[in-house]
XYZ file of N, CA and C in Angstrom:
579
model
N 0.842 -1.180 0.000
C 0.000 0.000 0.000
C 0.889 1.246 0.000
N 0.595 2.174 -0.870
C 1.371 3.405 -0.991
C 0.875 4.411 0.031
N 1.805 4.976 0.764
C 1.454 5.972 1.780
C 1.188 7.322 1.105
N 0.062 7.948 1.457
C -0.290 9.249 0.872
C 0.653 10.318 1.393
N 0.991 11.253 0.527
C 1.828 12.378 0.947
C 1.027 13.252 1.891
N 1.682 13.846 2.902
C 0.949 14.625 3.907
C 0.070 15.726 3.328
N 0.550 16.485 2.365
C -0.254 17.590 1.836
C -1.439 17.068 1.024
N -1.229 15.991 0.265
C -2.335 15.421 -0.496
C -3.388 14.876 0.463
N -2.953 14.227 1.515
C -3.887 13.698 2.512
C -4.623 14.836 3.219
N -3.949 15.953 3.401
C -4.560 17.086 4.098
C -5.728 17.667 3.306
N -5.640 17.660 1.990
C -6.681 18.255 1.160
C -7.684 17.230 0.620
N -7.594 15.992 1.064
C -8.541 14.987 0.589
C -9.643 14.765 1.623
N -10.754 14.220 1.165
C -11.891 13.865 2.026
C -12.434 15.029 2.849
N -12.602 16.167 2.217
C -13.175 17.341 2.880
C -14.630 17.459 2.447
N -15.493 17.687 3.410
C -16.904 17.907 3.107
C -17.067 19.374 2.719
N -17.006 19.640 1.426
C -17.027 21.012 0.922
C -18.366 21.693 1.143
N -19.402 20.925 1.471
C -20.707 21.534 1.754
C -20.640 22.467 2.958
N -19.720 22.190 3.880
C -19.576 23.055 5.057
C -19.093 24.453 4.683
N -18.519 24.586 3.481
C -18.094 25.904 3.009
C -19.290 26.810 2.724
N -20.474 26.234 2.651
C -21.683 27.024 2.418
C -22.174 27.724 3.683
N -21.714 27.289 4.849
C -22.187 27.871 6.115
C -21.923 29.379 6.158
N -20.707 29.798 5.886
C -20.366 31.225 5.978
C -21.106 32.074 4.939
N -21.135 31.700 3.655
C -21.901 32.520 2.708
C -23.397 32.559 3.029
N -23.958 31.442 3.499
C -25.371 31.442 3.880
C -25.606 32.369 5.078
N -24.688 32.341 6.032
C -24.796 33.250 7.177
C -24.716 34.699 6.709
N -23.814 34.984 5.778
C -23.691 36.348 5.239
C -24.981 36.770 4.552
N -25.596 35.858 3.815
C -26.856 36.177 3.134
C -27.962 36.469 4.151
N -28.021 35.686 5.212
C -29.032 35.911 6.255
C -28.799 37.255 6.937
N -27.538 37.550 7.247
C -27.208 38.835 7.877
C -27.619 39.981 6.959
N -27.336 39.852 5.674
C -27.686 40.901 4.709
C -29.198 41.076 4.608
N -29.939 39.980 4.683
C -31.393 40.066 4.593
C -32.021 40.658 5.856
N -31.442 40.338 7.009
C -31.982 40.819 8.284
C -31.628 42.287 8.508
N -30.480 42.694 7.995
C -29.992 44.046 8.259
C -30.830 45.107 7.567
N -31.083 46.152 8.306
C -31.665 47.385 7.753
C -31.089 48.523 8.582
N -30.701 49.639 7.963
C -30.049 50.720 8.708
C -30.851 51.208 9.910
N -32.185 51.091 9.865
C -32.984 51.583 10.985
C -33.043 50.590 12.148
N -32.547 49.374 11.959
C -32.552 48.374 13.039
C -31.265 48.483 13.835
N -31.370 49.008 15.038
C -30.183 49.219 15.869
C -29.527 47.921 16.311
N -30.297 46.840 16.439
C -29.760 45.604 16.991
C -28.563 45.095 16.189
N -28.589 45.276 14.880
C -27.478 44.808 14.065
C -26.284 45.759 14.142
N -26.536 46.996 14.545
C -25.453 47.969 14.620
C -24.723 47.930 15.956
N -25.374 47.406 16.979
C -24.763 47.367 18.305
C -23.583 46.410 18.262
N -22.391 46.946 18.465
C -21.200 46.106 18.414
C -21.075 45.248 19.661
N -21.727 45.665 20.743
C -21.592 44.937 22.003
C -22.075 43.508 21.939
N -23.164 43.260 21.218
C -23.711 41.902 21.156
C -22.753 40.948 20.446
N -22.337 41.243 19.209
C -21.402 40.309 18.578
C -20.036 40.278 19.264
N -19.619 41.403 19.852
C -18.340 41.414 20.587
C -18.412 40.464 21.780
N -19.531 40.516 22.514
C -19.711 39.626 23.662
C -19.753 38.171 23.198
N -20.514 37.912 22.134
C -20.598 36.548 21.611
C -19.229 36.041 21.158
N -18.439 36.919 20.550
C -17.096 36.532 20.103
C -16.217 36.150 21.292
N -16.314 36.919 22.379
C -15.548 36.584 23.589
C -15.963 35.237 24.155
N -17.265 35.003 24.216
C -17.767 33.735 24.758
C -17.313 32.562 23.885
N -17.475 32.688 22.575
C -17.122 31.600 21.668
C -15.626 31.316 21.654
N -14.804 32.372 21.575
C -13.353 32.137 21.554
C -12.855 31.683 22.925
N -13.481 32.203 23.991
C -13.119 31.740 25.339
C -13.441 30.269 25.520
N -14.613 29.857 25.023
C -14.988 28.441 25.088
C -14.028 27.596 24.259
N -13.627 28.104 23.092
C -12.682 27.366 22.239
C -11.338 27.194 22.943
N -10.888 28.241 23.664
C -9.644 28.138 24.433
C -9.800 27.099 25.534
N -10.917 27.141 26.240
C -11.135 26.196 27.343
C -11.179 24.752 26.841
N -11.932 24.499 25.779
C -12.062 23.130 25.265
C -10.735 22.645 24.692
N -10.068 23.505 23.911
C -8.779 23.082 23.342
C -7.732 22.909 24.433
N -7.793 23.734 25.478
C -6.877 23.574 26.611
C -7.124 22.266 27.347
N -8.402 21.925 27.523
C -8.749 20.645 28.147
C -8.243 19.483 27.300
N -8.480 19.576 25.994
C -8.008 18.510 25.109
C -6.490 18.416 25.104
N -5.813 19.546 25.173
C -4.354 19.561 25.240
C -3.882 18.814 26.484
N -4.606 19.009 27.575
C -4.235 18.391 28.858
C -4.501 16.884 28.870
N -5.621 16.440 28.298
C -6.009 15.037 28.465
C -5.698 14.146 27.269
N -5.466 14.728 26.102
C -5.221 13.910 24.910
C -3.748 13.870 24.554
N -3.348 12.734 24.043
C -2.014 12.616 23.466
C -2.164 12.808 21.960
N -2.281 14.073 21.565
C -2.590 14.419 20.187
C -1.726 15.610 19.792
N -0.835 15.448 18.804
C 0.067 16.532 18.428
C -0.647 17.752 17.828
N -1.906 17.597 17.479
C -2.680 18.701 16.924
C -3.105 19.705 18.004
N -3.244 19.230 19.231
C -3.812 20.072 20.286
C -2.969 21.307 20.650
N -1.647 21.233 20.707
C -0.896 22.472 20.999
C -1.133 23.559 19.946
N -1.206 23.160 18.678
C -1.452 24.128 17.608
C -2.856 24.708 17.707
N -3.826 23.842 17.940
C -5.204 24.291 18.037
C -5.390 25.215 19.241
N -4.768 24.866 20.358
C -4.846 25.713 21.550
C -4.214 27.085 21.274
N -3.038 27.098 20.637
C -2.365 28.362 20.320
C -3.222 29.217 19.383
N -3.857 28.579 18.405
C -4.720 29.287 17.464
C -5.906 29.920 18.194
N -6.564 29.135 19.024
C -7.715 29.649 19.786
C -7.297 30.770 20.725
N -6.156 30.610 21.372
C -5.656 31.634 22.292
C -5.350 32.941 21.564
N -4.809 32.834 20.351
C -4.508 34.037 19.559
C -5.793 34.799 19.240
N -6.836 34.086 18.831
C -8.095 34.753 18.503
C -8.797 35.287 19.748
N -8.713 34.557 20.848
C -9.297 35.036 22.098
C -8.599 36.315 22.552
N -7.277 36.337 22.466
C -6.513 37.531 22.844
C -6.905 38.719 21.975
N -7.125 38.466 20.701
C -7.542 39.549 19.804
C -8.922 40.068 20.195
N -9.818 39.176 20.587
C -11.162 39.605 20.976
C -11.160 40.382 22.292
N -10.184 40.113 23.149
C -10.047 40.892 24.386
C -9.470 42.264 24.061
N -8.856 42.375 22.908
C -8.253 43.621 22.420
C -7.027 44.034 23.229
N -6.187 43.038 23.548
C -4.892 43.373 24.141
C -4.113 44.212 23.130
N -3.251 45.088 23.628
C -2.446 45.931 22.741
C -1.616 45.054 21.802
N -1.666 45.377 20.524
C -0.863 44.674 19.527
C -1.499 43.426 18.948
N -2.677 43.034 19.465
C -3.252 41.780 18.970
C -3.932 41.919 17.618
N -4.269 43.143 17.210
C -4.860 43.302 15.881
C -3.880 42.859 14.803
N -2.632 43.236 14.951
C -1.584 42.784 14.035
C -1.036 41.441 14.495
N -0.959 41.264 15.795
C -0.383 40.051 16.374
C -1.091 38.778 15.973
N -2.408 38.856 15.754
C -3.144 37.647 15.376
C -2.674 37.139 14.012
N -2.339 38.045 13.100
C -1.827 37.625 11.793
C -0.459 36.962 11.940
N 0.383 37.539 12.779
C 1.709 36.965 13.034
C 1.555 35.584 13.670
N 0.643 35.487 14.642
C 0.410 34.201 15.313
C -0.070 33.143 14.330
N -0.981 33.495 13.440
C -1.501 32.527 12.470
C -0.381 32.050 11.547
N 0.483 32.961 11.119
C 1.613 32.564 10.258
C 2.564 31.638 11.017
N 2.869 31.978 12.261
C 3.769 31.135 13.062
C 3.162 29.756 13.318
N 1.862 29.710 13.591
C 1.185 28.426 13.814
C 1.173 27.613 12.517
N 0.972 28.275 11.385
C 1.013 27.580 10.094
C 2.411 27.009 9.827
N 3.458 27.767 10.162
C 4.832 27.251 10.006
C 5.081 26.069 10.939
N 4.589 26.176 12.157
C 4.684 25.092 13.135
C 3.977 23.847 12.578
N 2.779 24.020 12.046
C 2.030 22.901 11.466
C 2.798 22.300 10.282
N 3.413 23.144 9.484
C 4.191 22.648 8.342
C 5.351 21.770 8.820
N 6.018 22.214 9.879
C 7.130 21.426 10.433
C 6.648 20.081 10.993
N 5.440 20.055 11.501
C 4.866 18.842 12.091
C 3.946 18.099 11.132
N 3.956 18.443 9.864
C 2.942 17.963 8.932
C 2.803 16.444 8.912
N 3.892 15.709 9.032
C 3.783 14.252 8.972
C 3.114 13.686 10.214
N 3.389 14.247 11.366
C 2.752 13.728 12.580
C 1.317 14.218 12.742
N 0.924 15.217 11.955
C -0.442 15.749 12.042
C -1.428 15.070 11.090
N -0.932 14.248 10.165
C -1.804 13.646 9.151
C -2.948 12.865 9.800
N -2.648 11.957 10.705
C -3.707 11.148 11.321
C -4.650 11.967 12.193
N -4.154 12.841 13.094
C -5.102 13.625 13.904
C -5.992 14.549 13.077
N -5.451 15.126 12.016
C -6.242 16.028 11.185
C -7.339 15.261 10.461
N -7.084 14.010 10.134
C -8.049 13.204 9.405
C -9.002 12.436 10.315
N -9.057 12.795 11.596
C -9.957 12.140 12.534
C -11.340 12.763 12.441
N -12.332 11.933 12.190
C -13.706 12.420 12.124
C -13.862 13.492 11.058
N -14.616 14.528 11.397
C -14.858 15.625 10.444
C -14.026 16.852 10.794
N -12.990 16.667 11.587
C -12.173 17.787 12.048
C -11.708 18.664 10.900
N -11.128 18.038 9.899
C -10.540 18.781 8.783
C -11.592 19.613 8.053
N -12.763 19.045 7.850
C -13.831 19.771 7.163
C -14.256 20.997 7.953
N -14.410 20.842 9.263
C -14.788 21.987 10.107
C -13.667 23.018 10.146
N -12.412 22.565 10.178
C -11.266 23.492 10.184
C -11.257 24.343 8.912
N -11.454 23.714 7.772
C -11.487 24.453 6.512
C -12.678 25.408 6.460
N -13.830 24.965 6.960
C -15.019 25.827 6.973
C -14.785 27.048 7.856
N -14.144 26.847 9.011
C -13.824 27.973 9.895
C -12.833 28.920 9.222
N -11.804 28.368 8.598
C -10.831 29.197 7.891
C -11.473 30.020 6.786
N -12.386 29.419 6.047
C -13.113 30.106 4.984
C -13.953 31.240 5.571
N -14.604 30.990 6.706
C -15.425 32.023 7.350
C -14.552 33.184 7.833
N -13.373 32.870 8.395
C -12.462 33.942 8.809
C -11.994 34.749 7.609
N -11.720 34.079 6.504
C -11.297 34.788 5.293
C -12.406 35.725 4.803
N -13.642 35.249 4.766
C -14.754 36.105 4.343
C -14.923 37.297 5.283
N -14.801 37.073 6.588
C -14.899 38.180 7.553
C -13.789 39.197 7.316
N -12.589 38.717 7.014
C -11.467 39.615 6.734
C -11.717 40.410 5.456
N -12.266 39.760 4.431
C -12.564 40.466 3.187
C -13.622 41.544 3.406
N -14.610 41.257 4.242
C -15.627 42.262 4.571
C -14.983 43.411 5.336
N -14.127 43.071 6.313
C -13.452 44.112 7.104
C -12.611 45.021 6.215
N -11.911 44.454 5.244
C -11.043 45.220 4.333
C -11.825 45.873 3.197
N -13.135 45.715 3.214
C -14.053 46.303 2.236
C -13.744 45.861 0.812
N -13.372 44.596 0.689
C -13.096 44.006 -0.612
C -14.322 44.073 -1.518
N -15.493 43.839 -0.954
C -16.706 43.758 -1.765
C -17.155 45.118 -2.275
N -16.588 46.186 -1.715
C -16.866 47.529 -2.233
C -16.436 47.620 -3.700
N -15.405 46.871 -4.048
C -14.880 46.884 -5.407
C -15.586 45.871 -6.308
N -16.426 45.042 -5.723
C -17.116 43.997 -6.470
C -18.551 44.408 -6.793
N -19.194 45.086 -5.831
C -20.597 45.484 -6.018
C -20.716 46.578 -7.074
N -21.839 46.593 -7.790
C -22.079 47.705 -8.721
C -22.311 48.995 -7.929
N -22.143 50.124 -8.594
C -22.285 51.427 -7.940
C -23.626 51.583 -7.228
N -24.662 50.969 -7.754
C -25.988 51.099 -7.152
C -26.060 50.480 -5.750
N -25.133 49.589 -5.421
C -25.142 48.933 -4.107
C -24.066 49.459 -3.157
N -23.290 50.446 -3.568
C -22.197 50.934 -2.723
C -22.692 51.571 -1.431
N -23.786 52.304 -1.480
C -24.321 52.905 -0.253
C -24.744 51.811 0.716
N -25.388 50.773 0.195
C -25.797 49.643 1.034
C -24.572 48.965 1.649
N -23.532 48.745 0.853
C -22.302 48.128 1.360
C -21.691 48.991 2.454
N -21.742 50.303 2.284
C -21.209 51.213 3.297
C -21.937 51.112 4.624
N -23.232 50.842 4.574
C -24.020 50.688 5.803
C -23.847 49.317 6.440
N -23.642 48.328 5.630
C -23.686 46.957 6.141
C -22.318 46.378 6.493
N -21.228 46.962 6.021
C -19.947 46.271 6.185
C -19.523 46.107 7.639
N -19.824 47.059 8.519
C -19.418 46.922 9.932
C -20.210 45.817 10.633
N -21.564 45.854 10.587
C -22.274 44.738 11.224
C -21.994 43.403 10.543
N -21.814 43.410 9.227
C -21.507 42.164 8.519
C -20.188 41.584 9.005
N -19.183 42.431 9.160
C -17.884 41.949 9.643
C -18.020 41.365 11.035
N -18.691 42.084 11.930
C -18.832 41.619 13.314
C -19.553 40.276 13.376
N -20.658 40.158 12.648
C -21.432 38.922 12.702
C -20.743 37.788 11.960
N -19.989 38.090 10.904
C -19.241 37.045 10.214
C -18.121 36.498 11.102
N -17.529 37.367 11.912
C -16.540 36.890 12.883
C -17.189 35.956 13.890
N -18.400 36.279 14.323
C -19.121 35.403 15.253
C -19.344 34.035 14.613
N -19.746 34.025 13.354
C -19.944 32.764 12.637
C -18.631 31.989 12.570
N -17.538 32.674 12.252
C -16.229 32.012 12.175
C -15.817 31.454 13.535
N -16.044 32.222 14.593
C -15.706 31.739 15.938
C -16.555 30.527 16.315
N -17.823 30.539 15.922
C -18.690 29.389 16.195
C -18.182 28.147 15.460
N -17.751 28.328 14.216
C -17.181 27.213 13.464
C -15.877 26.733 14.085
N -15.091 27.658 14.632
C -13.862 27.274 15.335
C -14.201 26.419 16.554
N -15.231 26.814 17.289
C -15.632 26.042 18.468
C -16.089 24.637 18.069
N -16.844 24.521 16.985
C -17.242 23.194 16.490
C -16.003 22.395 16.108
N -15.042 23.061 15.482
C -13.783 22.409 15.094
C -13.069 21.855 16.313
N -13.020 22.640 17.372
C -12.329 22.231 18.600
C -12.999 21.000 19.213
N -14.316 20.928 19.121
C -15.036 19.771 19.661
C -14.909 18.541 18.771
N -14.683 18.726 17.487
C -14.676 17.587 16.560
C -13.348 16.846 16.604
N -13.414 15.597 16.220
C -12.197 14.805 16.063
C -11.521 14.369 17.346
N -12.274 14.210 18.435
C -11.654 13.675 19.656
C -11.000 12.350 19.307
N -9.720 12.244 19.566
C -9.008 11.027 19.181
C -9.283 9.884 20.135
N -9.657 10.201 21.344
C -9.918 9.145 22.312
C -8.632 8.585 22.913
N -7.482 9.073 22.471
C -6.236 8.576 23.041
C -5.813 9.511 24.162
N -6.171 9.129 25.372
C -5.897 9.948 26.536
C -4.481 9.740 27.027
N -3.939 10.784 27.650
C -2.603 10.687 28.220
C -2.613 9.676 29.358
N -1.534 8.959 29.498
C -1.422 8.016 30.607
C -1.093 8.780 31.867
N -1.849 8.492 32.894
C -1.608 9.143 34.195
C -0.438 8.484 34.876
N 0.429 9.302 35.478
C 1.617 8.766 36.144
C 1.266 8.274 37.533
């Protein structure tokens, strides 16, 4: 039997339907939003939800790091901690989260062979990709990428919606991250001394 290369194995067997979660959420947010509805403009609600979701992701990934013998858990914990720190708005975390993601990606690259089996456990990989896609869409909304895509007739609407859309898309991404953290329990617990 030929052993699959780590990168090929990483991109195989992904449930691409989960990639629809973020665009569907964006469509729902766009349909619900109206400039006269204050609830979508209040940053406190999605900010609070983001703290709860990323805090829960840190707690669950930290627990898994403690009890599982899984090389994926240190990376996942570091990733969750980086996003949680950004949501707390510590000084430097707006830029720091990008640096952390790059460093974690380099760390994962160095460990790529030992991560093949844990990444392919259950639906972990599919949820991880779906969360990454949601974060990318939230970043594109934040950077006002779609301002250059929409026709001129929709630019005023984009100007009104981009802030609440970004906030709520981040909430969706954080929720997908939390699902990712729960998925793929390897069941291989650390041996107690």
